[in-house]
Structure formats: structure tokens, C-alpha cells
């Protein structure tokens, strides 16, 4: 942004130095309004993009594209006030080359923005139903709480679709918080929640059941398929390099996972009791355990 505005200022100074000011009667005020207004609108778009997007390649491309378009319009507008000799090649270059270059960069940036947005939408879709029911949301992870799990479980148990309930617990979380503090503990819970979300399909549900415990509801999933998903989740957490926020030290974590198939006719409390029992066995065995 600074570079573009410096170039715009530079072009004003250069135009004044090499050109002659036009008499006010020669100025086409309709052109000034149209071209100047468009340049100001593009500058406002740049400020809006800077204020709403994180830094990165897509933002750079959008800013550069709009920046070139702004420069072309700016120079076009300057010509309304200053007569610049034809041998000043940079004037024609700024007017005619900057615009197509800007449009090409902007299009390329928008294409990447589109891909980025599709990926964000995929992640948001997993949380979408929660946004509609704020009272069930856990403040730390933005996931559903235990009461939301029970409600959803009840709905699923009324249908005949096969389903697995999974309970994930972070091993030795108590000693982690004692050693690294409450704030790091909160960060760990939040980051593991994100990691679990990444491992789920769109139809699955994840809730924060209690402190370091997450419940996952997996429709149309049973037996070995559920166990395989649990093992994949276990491995992804095991390889997740959590960084201490102060000293950057890498802290690896392990989780235990209990699973149970939900039987039609079960009450939510029965499925939850069974999965908590399976989790106890998983914690003893240091891995995943599917209750019979
Ligand atoms: N930072 C943080 N700590 C929490 C939160 N909720 C619970 N805790 C702490 O988490 C710890 C839970 O300890 P435990 O239930 O013994 O869990 P654990 O050490 O993993 O033991 P197991 O579950 O048996 O493996 C307690 O020290 C709680 O104070 C939270 O939201 N944030």
C-alpha cells in the first residue's frame, strides 16, 4: 500500500516537473469526476482488503492488482490537469500497461481467494449447525457442549442408522496444566479440538464433553471402520507438534479413545456410560478400545 501511494506521489512530482499545468477552461471536469472518483474507490477497496484479510500471498496479489489499477487511473486523472510531453514514455506506460497488469494480478488473486474460501467453507460447515444454537457452545473451543451431545444423541438414537460414539481424552492433561499453566492448557485443548475437527467428515459431530474430553458422533460408521478412524486420530495427535507459547518448546501429546456402537432403543445416558467405560479400558491399554 505504502509502495503504491509512494509511486502515486512520485508520479505527481514527476508530472509537475516535466509537464505544464492546463488552464482550468481546458479541464474536462466530467472526466476528472469519473477517473478521479474511480481511483478513490479503488483506494478504498485496498483499505478494506487490508483491514479484513490476514497477511499472506492472496492479500499481496489482491493489493498489488488493485494497486496497479489505482496507478493507471491516477495517472489518467493527472493528465486532466497537467500536459505531459509525448516523449515521457512512463506516462503512457502507467496509463496503458499498469491497467492490464493490475487486472491480471487481481484475477489471479481472486482465483486463489476462491480456493481459500472453499476450504474455509468446508471447515465451517462442520460447525454450522452449532452457530444456530449458541446456548450449546463451549466458549473455549467453540464446539458443542455435553448437553448438545445428549440432544443430538437422542435424535440419532431415534433413527435406525448405525452410529458410533467416540470419547477422546488427552492423557495426563492434569500434569500438563500443573507444569505449563492454565493458559497453555487452554491452548492445548483448543488446538487439539481443531485437529480433531480436521480429521472428521462433514456428517460427523464433535463436542467438548468435559475439560480435556471430547465426544465424537459418527453416523453410518461401525466396527473396524470406526476403530480405524480412531487410530488415525490417535496418530495425528501423536504427531502434532504443539509449541509452548513462551519458549517455542515442542510438546508432544498422547490421547486415549473409547468407542461404542449406539444401539437403537438406547438412552443417551446408556451410550455415554458405555463409551466412558470403553475409555477407561483404552486409558489402561494406552490406545483405542471398542466396547463389545
Ligand atoms: N487449562 C485448562 N485446564 C482444565 C480445563 N478443564 C479442566 N482442566 C484441568 O484438567 C485437569 C484434568 O485432570 P484429569 O481429569 O485428572 O485428567 P488427566 O490428567 O488427563 O487424567 P486422565 O484423564 O485420567 O488421563 C485438571 O487439572 C483440571 O483443572 C480447562 O478448560 N482448561
Short mmCIF file of C-alpha atoms and ligand atoms in Angstrom, two decimals:
data_model
loop_
_atom_site.label_atom_id
_atom_site.label_comp_id
_atom_site.label_asym_id
_atom_site.label_seq_id
_atom_site.Cartn_x
_atom_site.Cartn_y
_atom_site.Cartn_z
CA UNK A 1 0.00 0.00 0.00
CA UNK A 2 2.81 2.34 1.00
CA UNK A 3 4.69 1.47 -2.20
CA UNK A 4 1.65 2.19 -4.39
CA UNK A 5 0.93 5.52 -2.70
CA UNK A 6 4.63 6.47 -2.89
CA UNK A 7 4.56 5.70 -6.65
CA UNK A 8 1.37 7.79 -7.00
CA UNK A 9 3.04 10.69 -5.17
CA UNK A 10 6.18 10.21 -7.30
CA UNK A 11 4.10 10.42 -10.48
CA UNK A 12 2.55 13.72 -9.27
CA UNK A 13 6.00 15.20 -8.63
CA UNK A 14 7.38 13.90 -11.96
CA UNK A 15 4.34 15.21 -13.87
CA UNK A 16 4.72 18.66 -12.31
CA UNK A 17 8.46 18.69 -13.14
CA UNK A 18 8.15 17.66 -16.80
CA UNK A 19 4.67 18.95 -17.73
CA UNK A 20 2.71 22.21 -17.99
CA UNK A 21 -0.35 22.94 -15.93
CA UNK A 22 -3.51 23.17 -18.06
CA UNK A 23 -5.75 26.21 -17.91
CA UNK A 24 -8.86 25.47 -15.89
CA UNK A 25 -11.01 26.04 -19.00
CA UNK A 26 -9.17 23.14 -20.73
CA UNK A 27 -10.05 20.70 -17.93
CA UNK A 28 -12.81 18.23 -18.64
CA UNK A 29 -14.46 18.09 -15.21
CA UNK A 30 -16.66 15.14 -16.13
CA UNK A 31 -13.51 13.10 -16.85
CA UNK A 32 -11.95 14.29 -13.59
CA UNK A 33 -15.04 13.18 -11.68
CA UNK A 34 -15.21 9.80 -13.42
CA UNK A 35 -11.50 8.91 -13.37
CA UNK A 36 -10.70 10.55 -10.02
CA UNK A 37 -13.77 9.01 -8.38
CA UNK A 38 -12.83 5.56 -9.69
CA UNK A 39 -9.25 5.92 -8.39
CA UNK A 40 -10.56 6.89 -4.94
CA UNK A 41 -12.98 3.91 -4.97
CA UNK A 42 -10.08 1.54 -5.79
CA UNK A 43 -8.02 3.05 -2.94
CA UNK A 44 -10.97 2.42 -0.58
CA UNK A 45 -11.18 -1.23 -1.78
CA UNK A 46 -7.47 -1.60 -0.95
CA UNK A 47 -8.02 -0.26 2.57
CA UNK A 48 -11.00 -2.60 3.06
CA UNK A 49 -8.98 -5.62 1.92
CA UNK A 50 -6.07 -4.67 4.18
CA UNK A 51 -8.44 -4.27 7.13
CA UNK A 52 -10.30 -7.54 6.65
CA UNK A 53 -7.78 -10.09 5.35
CA UNK A 54 -4.82 -11.73 7.09
CA UNK A 55 -1.36 -11.05 5.62
CA UNK A 56 -0.26 -13.59 3.02
CA UNK A 57 0.05 -14.42 -0.66
CA UNK A 58 -3.62 -13.90 -1.58
CA UNK A 59 -3.74 -10.49 0.14
CA UNK A 60 -0.46 -9.48 -1.57
CA UNK A 61 -1.84 -10.41 -5.00
CA UNK A 62 -5.11 -8.54 -4.45
CA UNK A 63 -3.29 -5.47 -3.15
CA UNK A 64 -0.78 -5.48 -6.00
CA UNK A 65 -3.52 -5.94 -8.61
CA UNK A 66 -5.65 -3.13 -7.20
CA UNK A 67 -2.50 -1.04 -6.72
CA UNK A 68 -1.63 -1.20 -10.45
CA UNK A 69 -5.24 -0.41 -11.39
CA UNK A 70 -5.16 2.56 -8.99
CA UNK A 71 -1.89 3.84 -10.52
CA UNK A 72 -3.33 3.64 -14.06
CA UNK A 73 -6.44 5.58 -13.05
CA UNK A 74 -4.43 8.06 -11.02
CA UNK A 75 -2.11 8.83 -13.94
CA UNK A 76 -5.07 9.12 -16.30
CA UNK A 77 -6.57 11.65 -13.92
CA UNK A 78 -3.32 13.63 -13.59
CA UNK A 79 -3.30 14.10 -17.37
CA UNK A 80 -6.50 16.09 -16.98
CA UNK A 81 -4.61 18.74 -15.00
CA UNK A 82 -1.09 18.54 -16.42
CA UNK A 83 0.00 18.36 -20.08
CA UNK A 84 2.83 15.83 -20.19
CA UNK A 85 5.12 15.79 -23.28
CA UNK A 86 4.72 12.71 -25.52
CA UNK A 87 8.43 11.72 -25.08
CA UNK A 88 7.77 10.98 -21.38
CA UNK A 89 7.28 7.22 -22.00
CA UNK A 90 6.49 6.43 -18.36
CA UNK A 91 3.25 8.45 -18.56
CA UNK A 92 1.84 6.31 -21.39
CA UNK A 93 3.20 3.17 -19.69
CA UNK A 94 1.44 3.97 -16.42
CA UNK A 95 -1.82 4.65 -18.24
CA UNK A 96 -1.94 1.70 -20.61
CA UNK A 97 0.30 -1.08 -19.21
CA UNK A 98 -0.47 -0.78 -15.49
CA UNK A 99 -4.20 -1.45 -16.02
CA UNK A 100 -3.97 -4.88 -17.77
CA UNK A 101 -1.15 -5.96 -15.41
CA UNK A 102 -3.32 -4.94 -12.45
CA UNK A 103 -6.36 -6.79 -13.82
CA UNK A 104 -4.27 -9.94 -14.43
CA UNK A 105 -2.84 -9.86 -10.87
CA UNK A 106 -6.27 -9.16 -9.37
CA UNK A 107 -7.82 -12.06 -11.30
CA UNK A 108 -5.06 -14.43 -10.20
CA UNK A 109 -5.51 -13.24 -6.58
CA UNK A 110 -9.31 -13.69 -6.76
CA UNK A 111 -8.83 -17.20 -8.14
CA UNK A 112 -6.71 -18.12 -5.07
CA UNK A 113 -9.16 -16.32 -2.77
CA UNK A 114 -11.91 -18.51 -4.21
CA UNK A 115 -9.94 -21.73 -3.48
CA UNK A 116 -9.09 -20.48 0.01
CA UNK A 117 -12.76 -19.66 0.71
CA UNK A 118 -13.90 -23.13 -0.42
CA UNK A 119 -11.51 -24.69 2.06
CA UNK A 120 -12.71 -22.36 4.87
CA UNK A 121 -16.34 -23.19 4.00
CA UNK A 122 -15.60 -26.90 4.31
CA UNK A 123 -14.29 -26.34 7.85
CA UNK A 124 -17.16 -24.03 8.81
CA UNK A 125 -19.75 -26.49 7.56
CA UNK A 126 -18.74 -28.87 10.35
CA UNK A 127 -19.63 -26.21 12.92
CA UNK A 128 -22.55 -24.71 11.03
CA UNK A 129 -25.38 -26.30 13.00
CA UNK A 130 -23.78 -25.03 16.21
CA UNK A 131 -23.85 -21.41 15.07
CA UNK A 132 -27.62 -21.68 15.01
CA UNK A 133 -27.77 -22.86 18.64
CA UNK A 134 -25.49 -20.57 20.63
CA UNK A 135 -26.63 -21.72 24.05
CA UNK A 136 -24.91 -25.08 23.49
CA UNK A 137 -21.48 -23.67 22.56
CA UNK A 138 -18.37 -24.11 24.70
CA UNK A 139 -16.60 -20.76 25.00
CA UNK A 140 -13.04 -22.11 24.77
CA UNK A 141 -13.28 -24.35 21.71
CA UNK A 142 -16.47 -23.06 20.05
CA UNK A 143 -17.63 -26.69 19.94
CA UNK A 144 -20.91 -28.03 21.28
CA UNK A 145 -21.07 -28.86 24.97
CA UNK A 146 -22.17 -32.10 26.67
CA UNK A 147 -25.84 -31.03 26.70
CA UNK A 148 -25.73 -30.53 22.92
CA UNK A 149 -24.19 -34.01 22.53
CA UNK A 150 -27.02 -35.54 24.58
CA UNK A 151 -29.63 -33.77 22.49
CA UNK A 152 -28.06 -34.85 19.19
CA UNK A 153 -27.53 -38.37 20.51
CA UNK A 154 -31.20 -38.61 21.39
CA UNK A 155 -32.17 -37.53 17.84
CA UNK A 156 -29.82 -40.09 16.27
CA UNK A 157 -30.94 -42.88 18.60
CA UNK A 158 -34.49 -42.36 17.36
CA UNK A 159 -33.35 -43.29 13.84
CA UNK A 160 -32.24 -46.73 12.67
CA UNK A 161 -28.95 -45.54 11.17
CA UNK A 162 -25.87 -47.31 12.59
CA UNK A 163 -23.64 -44.98 14.57
CA UNK A 164 -20.55 -44.97 16.75
CA UNK A 165 -19.91 -42.76 19.74
CA UNK A 166 -16.24 -41.99 20.40
CA UNK A 167 -14.78 -40.44 23.57
CA UNK A 168 -11.32 -38.86 23.30
CA UNK A 169 -9.28 -37.89 26.37
CA UNK A 170 -5.91 -36.14 26.49
CA UNK A 171 -3.51 -38.29 28.53
CA UNK A 172 -2.05 -36.70 31.65
CA UNK A 173 -3.63 -33.34 30.95
CA UNK A 174 -3.64 -32.64 34.71
CA UNK A 175 0.14 -32.85 34.91
CA UNK A 176 0.44 -30.79 31.68
CA UNK A 177 -1.51 -27.89 33.23
CA UNK A 178 0.38 -28.16 36.52
CA UNK A 179 3.69 -27.99 34.64
CA UNK A 180 2.90 -25.40 31.94
CA UNK A 181 0.00 -23.47 33.44
CA UNK A 182 -3.69 -22.99 32.82
CA UNK A 183 -3.24 -20.79 29.76
CA UNK A 184 -1.10 -23.34 27.89
CA UNK A 185 -3.65 -25.98 28.93
CA UNK A 186 -6.41 -23.91 27.31
CA UNK A 187 -4.36 -23.53 24.13
CA UNK A 188 -3.69 -27.26 24.00
CA UNK A 189 -7.41 -28.06 24.36
CA UNK A 190 -8.24 -25.55 21.61
CA UNK A 191 -5.59 -26.83 19.20
CA UNK A 192 -6.46 -30.49 19.74
CA UNK A 193 -10.11 -29.57 19.09
CA UNK A 194 -9.04 -28.07 15.73
CA UNK A 195 -7.02 -31.16 14.91
CA UNK A 196 -9.97 -33.46 15.70
CA UNK A 197 -12.20 -31.29 13.50
CA UNK A 198 -9.76 -31.66 10.63
CA UNK A 199 -9.97 -35.45 10.92
CA UNK A 200 -13.75 -35.60 10.76
CA UNK A 201 -16.16 -35.90 7.87
CA UNK A 202 -18.90 -33.38 7.22
CA UNK A 203 -21.62 -35.61 8.71
CA UNK A 204 -19.73 -36.23 11.99
CA UNK A 205 -20.29 -34.23 15.15
CA UNK A 206 -17.67 -33.25 17.72
CA UNK A 207 -18.43 -31.82 21.15
CA UNK A 208 -16.30 -30.87 24.12
CA UNK A 209 -17.72 -33.24 26.68
CA UNK A 210 -15.69 -32.06 29.71
CA UNK A 211 -12.27 -30.43 30.49
CA UNK A 212 -9.91 -32.49 28.33
CA UNK A 213 -12.52 -34.86 26.94
CA UNK A 214 -14.17 -34.72 23.51
CA UNK A 215 -17.14 -36.76 22.27
CA UNK A 216 -17.46 -37.61 18.57
CA UNK A 217 -20.64 -38.90 16.99
CA UNK A 218 -20.04 -40.81 13.76
CA UNK A 219 -23.19 -41.69 11.77
CA UNK A 220 -23.09 -44.67 9.38
CA UNK A 221 -19.82 -45.88 10.91
CA UNK A 222 -19.31 -49.12 12.81
CA UNK A 223 -16.77 -51.67 13.96
CA UNK A 224 -13.45 -51.72 12.14
CA UNK A 225 -14.15 -48.51 10.21
CA UNK A 226 -14.74 -46.64 13.48
CA UNK A 227 -11.67 -48.20 15.06
CA UNK A 228 -9.57 -47.24 12.03
CA UNK A 229 -10.78 -43.64 12.25
CA UNK A 230 -9.90 -43.64 15.97
CA UNK A 231 -6.39 -44.92 15.21
CA UNK A 232 -5.92 -42.24 12.54
CA UNK A 233 -7.00 -39.57 15.03
CA UNK A 234 -4.66 -41.01 17.67
CA UNK A 235 -1.74 -40.89 15.24
CA UNK A 236 -2.48 -37.35 14.10
CA UNK A 237 -2.47 -36.08 17.71
CA UNK A 238 0.67 -38.10 18.48
CA UNK A 239 2.49 -36.35 15.62
CA UNK A 240 1.09 -32.90 16.34
CA UNK A 241 3.95 -30.60 17.41
CA UNK A 242 2.34 -28.30 19.98
CA UNK A 243 4.62 -25.31 20.60
CA UNK A 244 4.92 -23.70 24.02
CA UNK A 245 3.85 -20.07 23.52
CA UNK A 246 6.77 -18.60 25.53
CA UNK A 247 9.85 -20.66 24.65
CA UNK A 248 8.67 -22.49 21.49
CA UNK A 249 9.48 -25.88 23.03
CA UNK A 250 7.73 -28.73 21.17
CA UNK A 251 5.41 -30.73 23.43
CA UNK A 252 4.00 -33.97 22.05
CA UNK A 253 0.75 -35.34 23.44
CA UNK A 254 -1.00 -38.71 23.53
CA UNK A 255 -4.71 -39.38 23.69
CA UNK A 256 -6.87 -42.37 24.62
CA UNK A 257 -10.04 -43.21 22.74
CA UNK A 258 -13.02 -45.29 23.81
CA UNK A 259 -15.69 -46.32 21.29
CA UNK A 260 -19.11 -47.85 21.39
CA UNK A 261 -21.75 -48.61 18.81
CA UNK A 262 -25.04 -46.89 19.60
CA UNK A 263 -27.96 -49.31 19.71
CA UNK A 264 -31.43 -48.22 18.74
CA UNK A 265 -33.54 -48.21 21.90
CA UNK A 266 -30.56 -46.95 23.99
CA UNK A 267 -30.99 -43.86 26.11
CA UNK A 268 -28.21 -41.25 25.58
CA UNK A 269 -27.01 -41.84 29.15
CA UNK A 270 -26.53 -45.58 28.43
CA UNK A 271 -24.40 -44.95 25.33
CA UNK A 272 -22.36 -42.36 27.24
CA UNK A 273 -21.86 -44.71 30.19
CA UNK A 274 -20.68 -47.47 27.82
CA UNK A 275 -18.27 -45.20 25.96
CA UNK A 276 -16.82 -43.87 29.23
CA UNK A 277 -16.20 -47.48 30.34
CA UNK A 278 -14.51 -48.16 26.98
CA UNK A 279 -12.37 -45.05 27.53
CA UNK A 280 -11.22 -46.36 30.93
CA UNK A 281 -10.03 -49.56 29.24
CA UNK A 282 -8.38 -47.54 26.45
CA UNK A 283 -6.53 -45.46 29.09
CA UNK A 284 -5.26 -48.62 30.76
CA UNK A 285 -4.14 -50.04 27.40
CA UNK A 286 -2.74 -46.67 26.18
CA UNK A 287 -4.65 -46.64 22.87
CA UNK A 288 -8.11 -47.17 21.39
CA UNK A 289 -10.75 -49.59 22.68
CA UNK A 290 -14.08 -50.51 21.12
CA UNK A 291 -16.63 -51.77 23.66
CA UNK A 292 -18.29 -55.04 22.68
N1 LIG B 1 -6.37 -25.20 31.29
C1 LIG B 1 -7.49 -25.88 31.50
N2 LIG B 1 -7.47 -26.90 32.36
C2 LIG B 1 -8.61 -27.59 32.57
C3 LIG B 1 -9.80 -27.25 31.91
N3 LIG B 1 -10.74 -28.11 32.29
C4 LIG B 1 -10.17 -28.96 33.17
N4 LIG B 1 -8.87 -28.64 33.34
C5 LIG B 1 -7.87 -29.30 34.18
O1 LIG B 1 -7.64 -30.55 33.59
C6 LIG B 1 -7.21 -31.44 34.59
C7 LIG B 1 -7.95 -32.73 34.35
O2 LIG B 1 -7.29 -33.67 35.02
P1 LIG B 1 -7.69 -35.20 34.90
O3 LIG B 1 -9.17 -35.31 34.77
O4 LIG B 1 -7.01 -35.91 36.03
O5 LIG B 1 -7.11 -35.60 33.52
P2 LIG B 1 -5.76 -36.33 33.19
O6 LIG B 1 -4.62 -35.77 33.96
O7 LIG B 1 -5.65 -36.32 31.72
O8 LIG B 1 -6.03 -37.74 33.70
P3 LIG B 1 -6.71 -38.82 32.81
O9 LIG B 1 -7.90 -38.18 32.19
O10 LIG B 1 -7.05 -39.91 33.80
O11 LIG B 1 -5.66 -39.20 31.78
C8 LIG B 1 -7.48 -30.80 35.92
O12 LIG B 1 -6.25 -30.38 36.46
C9 LIG B 1 -8.34 -29.58 35.57
O13 LIG B 1 -8.03 -28.49 36.41
C10 LIG B 1 -9.78 -26.14 31.01
O14 LIG B 1 -10.76 -25.77 30.38
N5 LIG B 1 -8.61 -25.50 30.84
#
